[in-house]
mmCIF file of C-alpha atoms in Angstrom:
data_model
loop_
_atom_site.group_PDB
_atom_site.id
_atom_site.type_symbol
_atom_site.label_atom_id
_atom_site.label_comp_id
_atom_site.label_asym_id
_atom_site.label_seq_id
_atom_site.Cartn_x
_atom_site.Cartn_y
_atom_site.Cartn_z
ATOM 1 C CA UNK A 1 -44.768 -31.195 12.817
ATOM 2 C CA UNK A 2 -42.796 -34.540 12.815
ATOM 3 C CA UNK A 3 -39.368 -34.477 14.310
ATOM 4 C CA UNK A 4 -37.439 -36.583 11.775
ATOM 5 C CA UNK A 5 -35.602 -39.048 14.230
ATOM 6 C CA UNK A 6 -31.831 -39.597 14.373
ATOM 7 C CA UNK A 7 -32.431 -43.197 12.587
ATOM 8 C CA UNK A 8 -34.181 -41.754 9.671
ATOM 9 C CA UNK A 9 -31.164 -38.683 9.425
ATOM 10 C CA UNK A 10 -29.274 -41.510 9.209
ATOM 11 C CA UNK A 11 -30.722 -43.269 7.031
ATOM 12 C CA UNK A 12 -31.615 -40.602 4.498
ATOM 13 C CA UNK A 13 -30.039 -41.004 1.403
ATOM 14 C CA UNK A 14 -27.289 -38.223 0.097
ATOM 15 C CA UNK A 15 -25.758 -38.282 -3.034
ATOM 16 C CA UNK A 16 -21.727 -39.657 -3.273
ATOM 17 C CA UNK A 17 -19.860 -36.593 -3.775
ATOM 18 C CA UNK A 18 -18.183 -36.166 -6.561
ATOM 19 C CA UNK A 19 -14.410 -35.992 -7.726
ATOM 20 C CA UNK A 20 -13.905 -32.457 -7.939
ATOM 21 C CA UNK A 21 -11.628 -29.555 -7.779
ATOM 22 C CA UNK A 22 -7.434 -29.528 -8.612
ATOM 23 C CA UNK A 23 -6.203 -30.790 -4.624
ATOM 24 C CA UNK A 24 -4.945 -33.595 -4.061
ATOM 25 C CA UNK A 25 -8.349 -35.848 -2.786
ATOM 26 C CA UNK A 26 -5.964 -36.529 0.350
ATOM 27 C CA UNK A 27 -6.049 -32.884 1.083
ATOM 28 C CA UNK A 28 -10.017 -32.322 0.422
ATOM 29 C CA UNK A 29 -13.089 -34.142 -0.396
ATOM 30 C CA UNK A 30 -15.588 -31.365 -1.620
ATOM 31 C CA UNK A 31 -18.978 -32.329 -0.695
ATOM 32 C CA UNK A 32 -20.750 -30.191 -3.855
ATOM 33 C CA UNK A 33 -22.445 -31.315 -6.466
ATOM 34 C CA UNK A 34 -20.782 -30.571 -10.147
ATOM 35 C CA UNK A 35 -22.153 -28.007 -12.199
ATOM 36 C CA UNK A 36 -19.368 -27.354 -14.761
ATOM 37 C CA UNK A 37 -21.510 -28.091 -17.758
ATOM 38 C CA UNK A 38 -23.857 -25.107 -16.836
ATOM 39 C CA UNK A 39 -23.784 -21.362 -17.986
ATOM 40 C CA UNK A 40 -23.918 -19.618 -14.757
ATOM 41 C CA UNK A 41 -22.437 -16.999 -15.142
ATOM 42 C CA UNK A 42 -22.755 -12.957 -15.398
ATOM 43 C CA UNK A 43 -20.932 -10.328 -16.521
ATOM 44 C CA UNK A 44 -20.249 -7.965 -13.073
ATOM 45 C CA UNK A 45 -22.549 -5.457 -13.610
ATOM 46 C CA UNK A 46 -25.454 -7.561 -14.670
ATOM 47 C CA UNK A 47 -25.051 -9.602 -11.618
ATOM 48 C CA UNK A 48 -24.202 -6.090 -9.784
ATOM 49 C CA UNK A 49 -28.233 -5.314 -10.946
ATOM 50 C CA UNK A 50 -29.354 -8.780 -9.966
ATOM 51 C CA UNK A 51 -28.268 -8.914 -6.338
ATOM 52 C CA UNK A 52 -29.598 -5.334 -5.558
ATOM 53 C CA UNK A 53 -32.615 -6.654 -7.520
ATOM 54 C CA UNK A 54 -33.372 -8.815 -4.760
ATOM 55 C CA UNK A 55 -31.842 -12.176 -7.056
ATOM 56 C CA UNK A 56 -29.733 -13.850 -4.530
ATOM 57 C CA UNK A 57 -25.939 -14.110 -5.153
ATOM 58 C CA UNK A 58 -25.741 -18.039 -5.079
ATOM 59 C CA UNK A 59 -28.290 -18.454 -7.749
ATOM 60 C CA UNK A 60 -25.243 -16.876 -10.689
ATOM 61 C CA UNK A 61 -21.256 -16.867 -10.288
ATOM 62 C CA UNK A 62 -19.445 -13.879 -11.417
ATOM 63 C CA UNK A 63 -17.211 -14.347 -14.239
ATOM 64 C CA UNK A 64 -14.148 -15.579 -13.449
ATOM 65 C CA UNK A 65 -11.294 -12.703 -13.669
ATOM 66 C CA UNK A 66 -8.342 -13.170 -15.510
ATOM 67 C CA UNK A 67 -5.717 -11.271 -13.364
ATOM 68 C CA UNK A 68 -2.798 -9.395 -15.540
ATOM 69 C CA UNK A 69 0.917 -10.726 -15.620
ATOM 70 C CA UNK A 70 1.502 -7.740 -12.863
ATOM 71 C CA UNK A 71 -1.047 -9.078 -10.349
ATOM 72 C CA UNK A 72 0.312 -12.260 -10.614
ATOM 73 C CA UNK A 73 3.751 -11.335 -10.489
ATOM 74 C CA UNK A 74 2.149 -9.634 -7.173
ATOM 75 C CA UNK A 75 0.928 -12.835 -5.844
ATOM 76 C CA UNK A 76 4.385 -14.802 -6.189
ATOM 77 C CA UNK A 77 5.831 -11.824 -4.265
ATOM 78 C CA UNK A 78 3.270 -11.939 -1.453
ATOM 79 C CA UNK A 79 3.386 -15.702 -0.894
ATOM 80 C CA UNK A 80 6.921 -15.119 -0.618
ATOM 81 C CA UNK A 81 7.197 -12.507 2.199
ATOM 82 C CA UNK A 82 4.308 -13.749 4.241
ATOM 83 C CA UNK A 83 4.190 -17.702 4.074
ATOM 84 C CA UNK A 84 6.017 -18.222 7.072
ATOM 85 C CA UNK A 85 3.256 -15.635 8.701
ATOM 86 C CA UNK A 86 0.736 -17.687 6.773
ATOM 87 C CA UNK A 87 2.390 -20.502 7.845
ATOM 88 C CA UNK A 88 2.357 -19.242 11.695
ATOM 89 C CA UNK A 89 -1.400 -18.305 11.463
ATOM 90 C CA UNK A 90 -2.514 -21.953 10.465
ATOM 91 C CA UNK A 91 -0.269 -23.806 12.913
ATOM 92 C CA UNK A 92 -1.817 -21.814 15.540
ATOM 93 C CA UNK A 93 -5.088 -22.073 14.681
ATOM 94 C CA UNK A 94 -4.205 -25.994 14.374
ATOM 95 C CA UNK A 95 -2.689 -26.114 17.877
ATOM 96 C CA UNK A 96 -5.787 -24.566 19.342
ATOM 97 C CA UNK A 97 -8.116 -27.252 17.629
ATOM 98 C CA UNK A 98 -6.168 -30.220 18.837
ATOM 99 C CA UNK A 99 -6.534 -28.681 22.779
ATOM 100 C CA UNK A 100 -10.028 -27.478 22.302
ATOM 101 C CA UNK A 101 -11.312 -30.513 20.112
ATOM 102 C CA UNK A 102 -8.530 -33.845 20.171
ATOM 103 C CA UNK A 103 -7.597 -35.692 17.553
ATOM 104 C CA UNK A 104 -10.879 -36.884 16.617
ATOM 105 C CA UNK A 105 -12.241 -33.916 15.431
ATOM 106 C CA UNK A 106 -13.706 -33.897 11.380
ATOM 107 C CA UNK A 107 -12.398 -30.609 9.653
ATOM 108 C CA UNK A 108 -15.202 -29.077 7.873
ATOM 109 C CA UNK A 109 -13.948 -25.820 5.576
ATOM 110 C CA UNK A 110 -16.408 -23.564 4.385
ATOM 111 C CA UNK A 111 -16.000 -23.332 0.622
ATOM 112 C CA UNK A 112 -14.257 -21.255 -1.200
ATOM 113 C CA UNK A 113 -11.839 -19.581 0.598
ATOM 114 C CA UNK A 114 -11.599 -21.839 3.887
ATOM 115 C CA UNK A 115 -10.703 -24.786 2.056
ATOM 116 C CA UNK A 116 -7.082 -23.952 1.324
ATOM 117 C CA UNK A 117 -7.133 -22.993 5.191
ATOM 118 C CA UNK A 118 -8.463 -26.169 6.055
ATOM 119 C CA UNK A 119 -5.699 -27.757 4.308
ATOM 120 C CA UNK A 120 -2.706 -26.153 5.894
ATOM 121 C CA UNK A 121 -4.524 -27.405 9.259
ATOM 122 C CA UNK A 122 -4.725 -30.713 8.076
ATOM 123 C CA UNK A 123 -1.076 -30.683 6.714
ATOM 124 C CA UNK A 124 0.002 -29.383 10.145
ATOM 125 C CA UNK A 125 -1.552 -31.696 11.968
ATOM 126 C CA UNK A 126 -0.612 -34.510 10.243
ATOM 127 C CA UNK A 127 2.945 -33.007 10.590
ATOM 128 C CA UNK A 128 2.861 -32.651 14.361
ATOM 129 C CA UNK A 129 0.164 -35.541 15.559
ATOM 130 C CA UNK A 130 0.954 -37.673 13.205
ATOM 131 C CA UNK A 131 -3.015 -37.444 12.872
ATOM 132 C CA UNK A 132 -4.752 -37.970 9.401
ATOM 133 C CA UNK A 133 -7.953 -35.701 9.963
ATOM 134 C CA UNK A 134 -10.947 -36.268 7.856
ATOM 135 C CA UNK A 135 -11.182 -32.781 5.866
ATOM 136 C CA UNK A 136 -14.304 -31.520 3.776
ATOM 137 C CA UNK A 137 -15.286 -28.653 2.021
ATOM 138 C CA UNK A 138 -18.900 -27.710 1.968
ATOM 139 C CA UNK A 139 -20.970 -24.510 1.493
ATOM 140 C CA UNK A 140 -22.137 -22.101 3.711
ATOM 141 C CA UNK A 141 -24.595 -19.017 2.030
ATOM 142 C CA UNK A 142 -25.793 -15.786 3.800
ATOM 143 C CA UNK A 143 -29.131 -15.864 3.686
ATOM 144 C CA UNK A 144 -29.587 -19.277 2.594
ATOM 145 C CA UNK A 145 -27.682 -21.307 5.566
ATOM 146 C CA UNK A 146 -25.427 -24.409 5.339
ATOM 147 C CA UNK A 147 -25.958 -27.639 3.022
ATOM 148 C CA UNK A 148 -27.859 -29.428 5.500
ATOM 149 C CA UNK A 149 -26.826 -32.669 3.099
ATOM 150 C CA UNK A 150 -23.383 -32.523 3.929
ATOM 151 C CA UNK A 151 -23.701 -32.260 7.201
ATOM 152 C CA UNK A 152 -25.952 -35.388 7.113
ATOM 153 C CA UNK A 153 -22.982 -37.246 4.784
ATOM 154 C CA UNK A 154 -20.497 -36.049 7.042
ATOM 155 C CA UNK A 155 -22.578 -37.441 10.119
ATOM 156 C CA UNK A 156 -23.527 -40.653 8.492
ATOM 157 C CA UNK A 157 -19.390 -41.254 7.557
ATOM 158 C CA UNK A 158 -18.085 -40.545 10.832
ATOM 159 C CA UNK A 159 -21.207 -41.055 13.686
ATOM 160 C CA UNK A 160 -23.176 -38.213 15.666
ATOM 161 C CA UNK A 161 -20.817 -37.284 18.301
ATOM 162 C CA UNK A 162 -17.111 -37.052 16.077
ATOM 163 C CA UNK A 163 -16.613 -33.060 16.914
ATOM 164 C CA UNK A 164 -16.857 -31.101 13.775
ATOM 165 C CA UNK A 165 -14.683 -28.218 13.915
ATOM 166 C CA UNK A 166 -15.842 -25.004 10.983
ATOM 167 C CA UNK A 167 -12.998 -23.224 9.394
ATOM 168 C CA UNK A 168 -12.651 -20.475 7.171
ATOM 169 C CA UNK A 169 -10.481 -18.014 5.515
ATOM 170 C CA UNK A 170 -10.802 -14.853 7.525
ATOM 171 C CA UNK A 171 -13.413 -12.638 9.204
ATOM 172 C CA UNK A 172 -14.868 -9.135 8.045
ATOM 173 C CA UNK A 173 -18.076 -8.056 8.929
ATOM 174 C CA UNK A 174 -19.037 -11.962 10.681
ATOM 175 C CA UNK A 175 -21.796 -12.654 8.618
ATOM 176 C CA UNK A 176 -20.415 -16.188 8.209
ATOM 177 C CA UNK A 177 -20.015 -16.221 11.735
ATOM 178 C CA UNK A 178 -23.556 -15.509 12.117
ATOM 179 C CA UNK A 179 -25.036 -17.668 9.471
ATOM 180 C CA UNK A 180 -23.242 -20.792 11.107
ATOM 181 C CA UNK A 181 -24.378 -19.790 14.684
ATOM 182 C CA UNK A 182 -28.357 -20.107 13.004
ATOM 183 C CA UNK A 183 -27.580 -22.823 11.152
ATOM 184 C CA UNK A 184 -25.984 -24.946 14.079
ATOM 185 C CA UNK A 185 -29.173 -23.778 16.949
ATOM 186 C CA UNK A 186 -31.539 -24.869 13.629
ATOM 187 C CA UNK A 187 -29.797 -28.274 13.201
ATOM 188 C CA UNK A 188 -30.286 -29.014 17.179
ATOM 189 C CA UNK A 189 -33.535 -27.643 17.133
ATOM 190 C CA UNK A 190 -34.474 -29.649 14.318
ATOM 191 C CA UNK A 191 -32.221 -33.324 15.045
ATOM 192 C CA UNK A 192 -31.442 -32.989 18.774
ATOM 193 C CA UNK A 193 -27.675 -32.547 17.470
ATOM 194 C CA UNK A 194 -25.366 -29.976 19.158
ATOM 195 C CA UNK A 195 -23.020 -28.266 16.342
ATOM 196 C CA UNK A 196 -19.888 -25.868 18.082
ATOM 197 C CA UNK A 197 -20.291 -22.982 15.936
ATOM 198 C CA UNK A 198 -17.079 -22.108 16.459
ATOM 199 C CA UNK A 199 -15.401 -20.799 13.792
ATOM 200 C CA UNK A 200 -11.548 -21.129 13.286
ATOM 201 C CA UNK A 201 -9.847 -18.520 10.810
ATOM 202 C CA UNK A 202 -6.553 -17.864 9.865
ATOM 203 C CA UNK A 203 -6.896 -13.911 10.370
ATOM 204 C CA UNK A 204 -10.139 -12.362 12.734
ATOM 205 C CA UNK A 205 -9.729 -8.596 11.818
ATOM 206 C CA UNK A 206 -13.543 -8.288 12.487
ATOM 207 C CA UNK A 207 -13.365 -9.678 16.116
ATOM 208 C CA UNK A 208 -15.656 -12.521 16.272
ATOM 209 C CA UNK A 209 -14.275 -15.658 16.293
ATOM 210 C CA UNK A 210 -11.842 -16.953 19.668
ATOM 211 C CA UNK A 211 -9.915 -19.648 17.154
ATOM 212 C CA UNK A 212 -7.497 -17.941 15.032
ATOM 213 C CA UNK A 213 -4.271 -17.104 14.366
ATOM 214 C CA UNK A 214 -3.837 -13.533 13.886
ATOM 215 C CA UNK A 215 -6.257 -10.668 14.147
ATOM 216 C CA UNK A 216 -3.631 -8.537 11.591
ATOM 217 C CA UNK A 217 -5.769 -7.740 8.807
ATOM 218 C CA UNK A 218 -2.857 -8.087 6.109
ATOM 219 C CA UNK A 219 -3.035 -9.877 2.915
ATOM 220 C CA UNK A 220 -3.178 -13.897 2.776
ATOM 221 C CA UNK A 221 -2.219 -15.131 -0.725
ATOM 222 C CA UNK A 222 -5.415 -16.800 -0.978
ATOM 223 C CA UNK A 223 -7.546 -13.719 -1.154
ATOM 224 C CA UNK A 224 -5.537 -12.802 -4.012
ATOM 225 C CA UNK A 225 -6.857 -15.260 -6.112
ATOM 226 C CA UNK A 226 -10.562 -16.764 -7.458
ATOM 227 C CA UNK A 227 -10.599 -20.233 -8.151
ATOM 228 C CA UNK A 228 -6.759 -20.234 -9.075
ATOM 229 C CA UNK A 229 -5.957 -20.589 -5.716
ATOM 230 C CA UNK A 230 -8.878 -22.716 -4.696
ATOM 231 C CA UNK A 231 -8.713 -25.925 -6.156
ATOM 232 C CA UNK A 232 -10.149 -24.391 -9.399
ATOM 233 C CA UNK A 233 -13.544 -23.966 -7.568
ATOM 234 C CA UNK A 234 -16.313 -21.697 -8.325
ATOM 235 C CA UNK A 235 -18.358 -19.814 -5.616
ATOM 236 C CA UNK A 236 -21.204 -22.143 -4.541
ATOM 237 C CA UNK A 237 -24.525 -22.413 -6.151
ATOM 238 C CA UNK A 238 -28.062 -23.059 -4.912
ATOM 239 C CA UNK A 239 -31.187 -22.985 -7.308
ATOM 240 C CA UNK A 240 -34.045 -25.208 -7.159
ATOM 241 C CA UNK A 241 -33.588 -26.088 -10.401
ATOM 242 C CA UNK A 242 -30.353 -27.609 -10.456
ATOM 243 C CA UNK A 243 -30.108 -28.862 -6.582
ATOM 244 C CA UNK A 244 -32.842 -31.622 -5.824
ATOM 245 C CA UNK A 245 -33.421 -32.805 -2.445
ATOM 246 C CA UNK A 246 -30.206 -35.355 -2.464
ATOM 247 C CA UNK A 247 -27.974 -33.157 -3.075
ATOM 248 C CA UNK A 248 -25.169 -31.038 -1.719
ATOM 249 C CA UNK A 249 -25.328 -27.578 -3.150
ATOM 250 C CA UNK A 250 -23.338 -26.936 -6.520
ATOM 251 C CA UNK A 251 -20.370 -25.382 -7.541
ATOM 252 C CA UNK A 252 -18.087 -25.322 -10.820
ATOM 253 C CA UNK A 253 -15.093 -26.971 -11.370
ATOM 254 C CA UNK A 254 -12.993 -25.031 -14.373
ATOM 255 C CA UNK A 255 -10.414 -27.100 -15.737
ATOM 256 C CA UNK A 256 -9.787 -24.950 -18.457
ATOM 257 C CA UNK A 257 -8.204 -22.800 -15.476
ATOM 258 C CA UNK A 258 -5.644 -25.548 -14.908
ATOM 259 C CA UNK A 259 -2.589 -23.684 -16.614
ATOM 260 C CA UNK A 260 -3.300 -20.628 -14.320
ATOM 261 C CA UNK A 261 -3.890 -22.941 -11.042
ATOM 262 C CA UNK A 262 -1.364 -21.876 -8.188
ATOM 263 C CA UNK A 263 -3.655 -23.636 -5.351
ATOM 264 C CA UNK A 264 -0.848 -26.801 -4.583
ATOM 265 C CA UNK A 265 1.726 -23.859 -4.657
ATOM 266 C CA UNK A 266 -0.046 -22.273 -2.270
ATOM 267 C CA UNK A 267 -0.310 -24.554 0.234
ATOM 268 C CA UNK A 268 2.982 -26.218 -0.525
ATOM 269 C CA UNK A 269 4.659 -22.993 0.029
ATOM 270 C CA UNK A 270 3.000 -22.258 3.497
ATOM 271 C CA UNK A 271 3.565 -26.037 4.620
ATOM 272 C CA UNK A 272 7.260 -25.943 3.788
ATOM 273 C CA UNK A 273 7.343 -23.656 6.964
ATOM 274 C CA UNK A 274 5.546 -25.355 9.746
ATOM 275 C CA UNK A 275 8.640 -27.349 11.392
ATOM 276 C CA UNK A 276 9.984 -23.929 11.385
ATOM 277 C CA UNK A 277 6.974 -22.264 13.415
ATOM 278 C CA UNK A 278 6.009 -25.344 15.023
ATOM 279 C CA UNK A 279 7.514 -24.227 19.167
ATOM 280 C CA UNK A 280 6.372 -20.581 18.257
ATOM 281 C CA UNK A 281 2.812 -21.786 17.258
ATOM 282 C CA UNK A 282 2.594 -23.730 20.301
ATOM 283 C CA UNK A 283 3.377 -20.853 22.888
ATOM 284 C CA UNK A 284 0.836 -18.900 20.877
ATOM 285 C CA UNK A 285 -1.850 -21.548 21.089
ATOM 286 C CA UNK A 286 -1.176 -22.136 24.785
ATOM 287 C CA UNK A 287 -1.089 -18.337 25.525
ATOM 288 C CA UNK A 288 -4.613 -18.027 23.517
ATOM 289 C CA UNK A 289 -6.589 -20.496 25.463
ATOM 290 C CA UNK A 290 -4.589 -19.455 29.113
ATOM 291 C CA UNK A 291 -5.456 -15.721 28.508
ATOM 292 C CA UNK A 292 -9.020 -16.578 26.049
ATOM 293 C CA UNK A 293 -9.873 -13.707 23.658
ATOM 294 C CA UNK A 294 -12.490 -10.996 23.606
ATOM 295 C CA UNK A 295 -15.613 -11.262 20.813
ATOM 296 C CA UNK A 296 -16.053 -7.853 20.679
ATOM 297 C CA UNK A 297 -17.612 -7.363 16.979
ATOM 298 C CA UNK A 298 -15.819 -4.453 16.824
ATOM 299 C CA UNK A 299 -15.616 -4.905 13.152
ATOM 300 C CA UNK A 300 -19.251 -4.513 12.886
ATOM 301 C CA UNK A 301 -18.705 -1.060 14.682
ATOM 302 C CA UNK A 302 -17.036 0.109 12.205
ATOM 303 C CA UNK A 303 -19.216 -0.541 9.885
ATOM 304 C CA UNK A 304 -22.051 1.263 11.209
ATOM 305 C CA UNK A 305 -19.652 4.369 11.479
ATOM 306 C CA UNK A 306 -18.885 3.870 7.436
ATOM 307 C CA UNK A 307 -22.983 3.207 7.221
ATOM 308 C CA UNK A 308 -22.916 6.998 8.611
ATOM 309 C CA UNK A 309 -20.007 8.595 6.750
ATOM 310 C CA UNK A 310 -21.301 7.814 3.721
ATOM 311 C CA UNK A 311 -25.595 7.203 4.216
ATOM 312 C CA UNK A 312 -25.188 3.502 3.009
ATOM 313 C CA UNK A 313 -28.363 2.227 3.810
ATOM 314 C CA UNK A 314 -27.571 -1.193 2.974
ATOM 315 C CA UNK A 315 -25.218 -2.647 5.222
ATOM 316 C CA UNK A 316 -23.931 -5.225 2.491
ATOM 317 C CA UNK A 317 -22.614 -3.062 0.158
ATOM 318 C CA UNK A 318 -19.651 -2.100 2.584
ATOM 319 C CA UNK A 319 -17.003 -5.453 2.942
ATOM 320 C CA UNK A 320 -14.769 -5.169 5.333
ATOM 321 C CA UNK A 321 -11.039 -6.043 5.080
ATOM 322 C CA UNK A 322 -8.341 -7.050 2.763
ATOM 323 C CA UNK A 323 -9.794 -10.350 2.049
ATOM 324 C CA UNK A 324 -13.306 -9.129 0.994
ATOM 325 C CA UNK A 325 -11.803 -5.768 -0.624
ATOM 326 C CA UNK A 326 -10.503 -7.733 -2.842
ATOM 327 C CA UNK A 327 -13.261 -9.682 -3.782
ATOM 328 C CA UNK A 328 -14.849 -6.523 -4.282
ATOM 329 C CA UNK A 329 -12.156 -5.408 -6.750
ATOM 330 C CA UNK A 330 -12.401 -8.894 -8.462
ATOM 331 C CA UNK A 331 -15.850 -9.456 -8.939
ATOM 332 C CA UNK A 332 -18.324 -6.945 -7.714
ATOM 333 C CA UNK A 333 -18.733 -3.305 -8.972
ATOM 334 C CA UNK A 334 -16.437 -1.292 -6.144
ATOM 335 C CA UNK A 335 -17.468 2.657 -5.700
ATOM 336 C CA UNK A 336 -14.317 3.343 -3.826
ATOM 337 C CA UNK A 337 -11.939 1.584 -1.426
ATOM 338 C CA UNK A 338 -10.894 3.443 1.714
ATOM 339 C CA UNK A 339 -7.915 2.865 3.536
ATOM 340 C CA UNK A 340 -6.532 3.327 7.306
ATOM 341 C CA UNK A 341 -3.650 5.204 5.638
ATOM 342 C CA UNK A 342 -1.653 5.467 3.164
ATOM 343 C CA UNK A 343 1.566 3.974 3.839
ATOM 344 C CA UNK A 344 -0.195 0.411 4.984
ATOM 345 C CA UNK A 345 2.368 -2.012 3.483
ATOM 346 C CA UNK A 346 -0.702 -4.580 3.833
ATOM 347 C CA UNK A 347 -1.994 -2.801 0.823
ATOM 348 C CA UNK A 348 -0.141 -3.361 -2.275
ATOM 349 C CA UNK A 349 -2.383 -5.754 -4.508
ATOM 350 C CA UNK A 350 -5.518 -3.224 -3.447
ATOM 351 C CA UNK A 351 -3.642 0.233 -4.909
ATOM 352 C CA UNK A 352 -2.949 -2.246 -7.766
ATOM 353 C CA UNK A 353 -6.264 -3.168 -8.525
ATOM 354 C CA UNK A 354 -7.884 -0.400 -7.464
ATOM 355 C CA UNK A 355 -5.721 1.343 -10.428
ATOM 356 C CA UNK A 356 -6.601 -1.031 -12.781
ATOM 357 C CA UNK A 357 -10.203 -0.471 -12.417
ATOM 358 C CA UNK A 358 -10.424 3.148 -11.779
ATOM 359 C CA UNK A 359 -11.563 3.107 -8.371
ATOM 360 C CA UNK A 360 -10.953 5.750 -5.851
ATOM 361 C CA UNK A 361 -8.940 5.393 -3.175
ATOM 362 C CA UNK A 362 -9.930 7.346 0.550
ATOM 363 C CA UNK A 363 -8.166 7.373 3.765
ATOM 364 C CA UNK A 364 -10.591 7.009 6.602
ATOM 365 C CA UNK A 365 -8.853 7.314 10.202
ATOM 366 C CA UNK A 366 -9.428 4.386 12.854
ATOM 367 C CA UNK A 367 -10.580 1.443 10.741
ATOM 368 C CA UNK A 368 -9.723 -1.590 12.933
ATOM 369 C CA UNK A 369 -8.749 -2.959 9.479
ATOM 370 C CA UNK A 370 -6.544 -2.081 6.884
ATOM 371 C CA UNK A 371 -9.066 -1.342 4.130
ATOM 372 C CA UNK A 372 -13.207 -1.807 3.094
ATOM 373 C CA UNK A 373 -14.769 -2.000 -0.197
ATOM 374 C CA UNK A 374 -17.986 -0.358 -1.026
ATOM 375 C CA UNK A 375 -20.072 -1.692 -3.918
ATOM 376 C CA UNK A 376 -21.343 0.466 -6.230
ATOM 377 C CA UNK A 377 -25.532 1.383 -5.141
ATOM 378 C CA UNK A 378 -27.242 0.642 -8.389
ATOM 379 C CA UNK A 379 -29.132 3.398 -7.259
ATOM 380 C CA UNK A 380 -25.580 5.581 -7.590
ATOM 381 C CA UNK A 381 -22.921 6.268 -4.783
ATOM 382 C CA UNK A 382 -22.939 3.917 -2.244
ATOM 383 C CA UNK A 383 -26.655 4.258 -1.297
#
């Protein structure tokens, strides 16, 4: 087989990206390719069939839900008690880029929900360094692997050797984690190129990333929230039909959403705070990379003792964490939520949605994190 040589990466042409998405283009430049025009979506439990029909989840977006005035109302009250945390998280996980990576480094968020993560970092940054960082957005899918196009784009804008630093929202089970470790070991295999797969997140509940800011699993506004709090984004999409060999892989853009879009209050919010948490962020950065964390996966542990709880045979249907309960609650088709206990003031918006949708609710002792979601089986149960 012919190794394609660094010239001809170079060389290869990639599609411009488009304008996209309800950030500021200072913030962001999303490196997708626009889709709005298409029908993609599916009513939750057609897709629910789909995916456990072997149809992989980027080829269809779930239907965008409309949260009630309540849940909302919930939202405003959560970015409100926890943006300076927020606010704390990111700064750190900034602090330990700029010692780990200089001022040099590209941030690359992995689309959806690292993007409003990558932003903070960037804002921070900027803030403190007086450092503009290049920041993208690209996607990322399990079981699919990153857009291999964007990487080339960002490569082509900024040379070979600019470190690229990966960011997303928050950690459950690591799949992310592990998809980007592949993905980086195939791209050196492949151009000679050596990616750090590190991964920085704002929260690392599941224990396996050594850049972030908190290991709390509590709730981060932007898990709240679909595309409202993500630049009006969709999920991302990749089907031969719609993505040819230029381009990045696809997402939506849904500007009807635009009256509903909290994503600059989001992030405006949080940054308001980082002068404040600035000294604090820096002893915490310092401390992390004096005294480096344990990877322990002990997330993934945890799973496996769910797994036998409950005879889940398929390790996917269980998503670990507030973040990915709540996607669960949003957009999948949950069986029932369990909890660490039941006094966890982390868990507010879940009892809230997990009411609205009739879902049970379950203590289970010794969860390293505050809550899981378990997808309906469409078999029945969670199996």
């Amino acid at each position: 087989m012919n190794v394609p040589t660094i010239e001809s990466v170079l060389k290869r042409k990639v599609k411009s990206p488009d304008p996209l998405g309800s950030y500021d283009p200072s913030d962001v430049v999303f490196l997708l390719k626009d889709l709005s025009n298409i029908q993609l979506e599916k009513e939750t439990g057609e897709r629910e069939q789909a995916i456990q029909s072997g149809v992989h989840y980027s080829e269809m977006l779930p239907v965008e839900y409309h949260p009630t005035d309540e849940y909302i109302e919930l939202f405003h009250d959560t970015l409100a008690q926890s943006a300076e945390k927020v606010a704390l998280a990111a700064a750190v996980v900034a602090e330990m880029i700029v010692r780990k990576r200089g001022l040099d480094t590209v941030l690359v968020s992995l689309a959806r929900a690292g993007t409003p993560i990558g932003i903070l970092v960037k804002r921070y940054i900027s803030m403190k360094y007086n450092v503009d960082m290049p920041h993208y957005s690209i996607s990322i899918i399990r079981g699919k692997g990153i857009d291999e196009n964007a990487i080339l784009y960002i490569w082509q804008q900024h040379g070979l050797h600019a470190p690229i630093q990966f960011i997303d929202g928050w950690t459950g089970k690591g799949a992310i984690r592990k998809v980007l470790v592949e993905a980086c070991e195939s791209l050196n295999e492949r151009y000679g190129i050596r990616l750090d797969d590190d991964l920085a997140v704002l929260a690392d509940p599941g224990q396996c990333s050594a850049t972030y800011g908190t290991r709390e699993d509590y709730l981060i506004p932007s898990a709240c929230l679909n595309s409202t709090v993500s630049g009006l984004m969709s999920r991302t999409v990749l089907r031969d039909d719609l993505i040819g060999p230029e381009d990045f892989h696809g997402a939506k853009w849904y500007k009807e959403w635009a009256s509903s879009d909290l994503s600059n209050v989001f992030v405006d919010k949080v940054s308001d705070y980082f002068a404040k948490v600035e000294q604090e962020a820096s002893l915490q950065a310092d401390e992390a990379l004096a005294h480096p964390p344990e990877v322990t996966w002990q997330g993934m542990q945890d799973i496996q003792s769910i797994q036998q709880a409950f005879g889940i045979g398929d390790v996917n249907l269980i998503k670990p964490g507030i973040g990915e309960t709540t996607r669960v609650l949003l957009r999948r088709v949950p069986w029932k939520i369990l909890i660490d206990r039941p006094n966890n003031p982390n868990l507010r918006h879940i009892m809230l949605l997990a009411q609205d949708r009739g879902v049970p609710v379950e203590v289970f002792p010794g969860l390293s994190y505050s809550c899981c979601g378990i997808i309906q089986s469409v078999k029945g149960g969670g199996e």
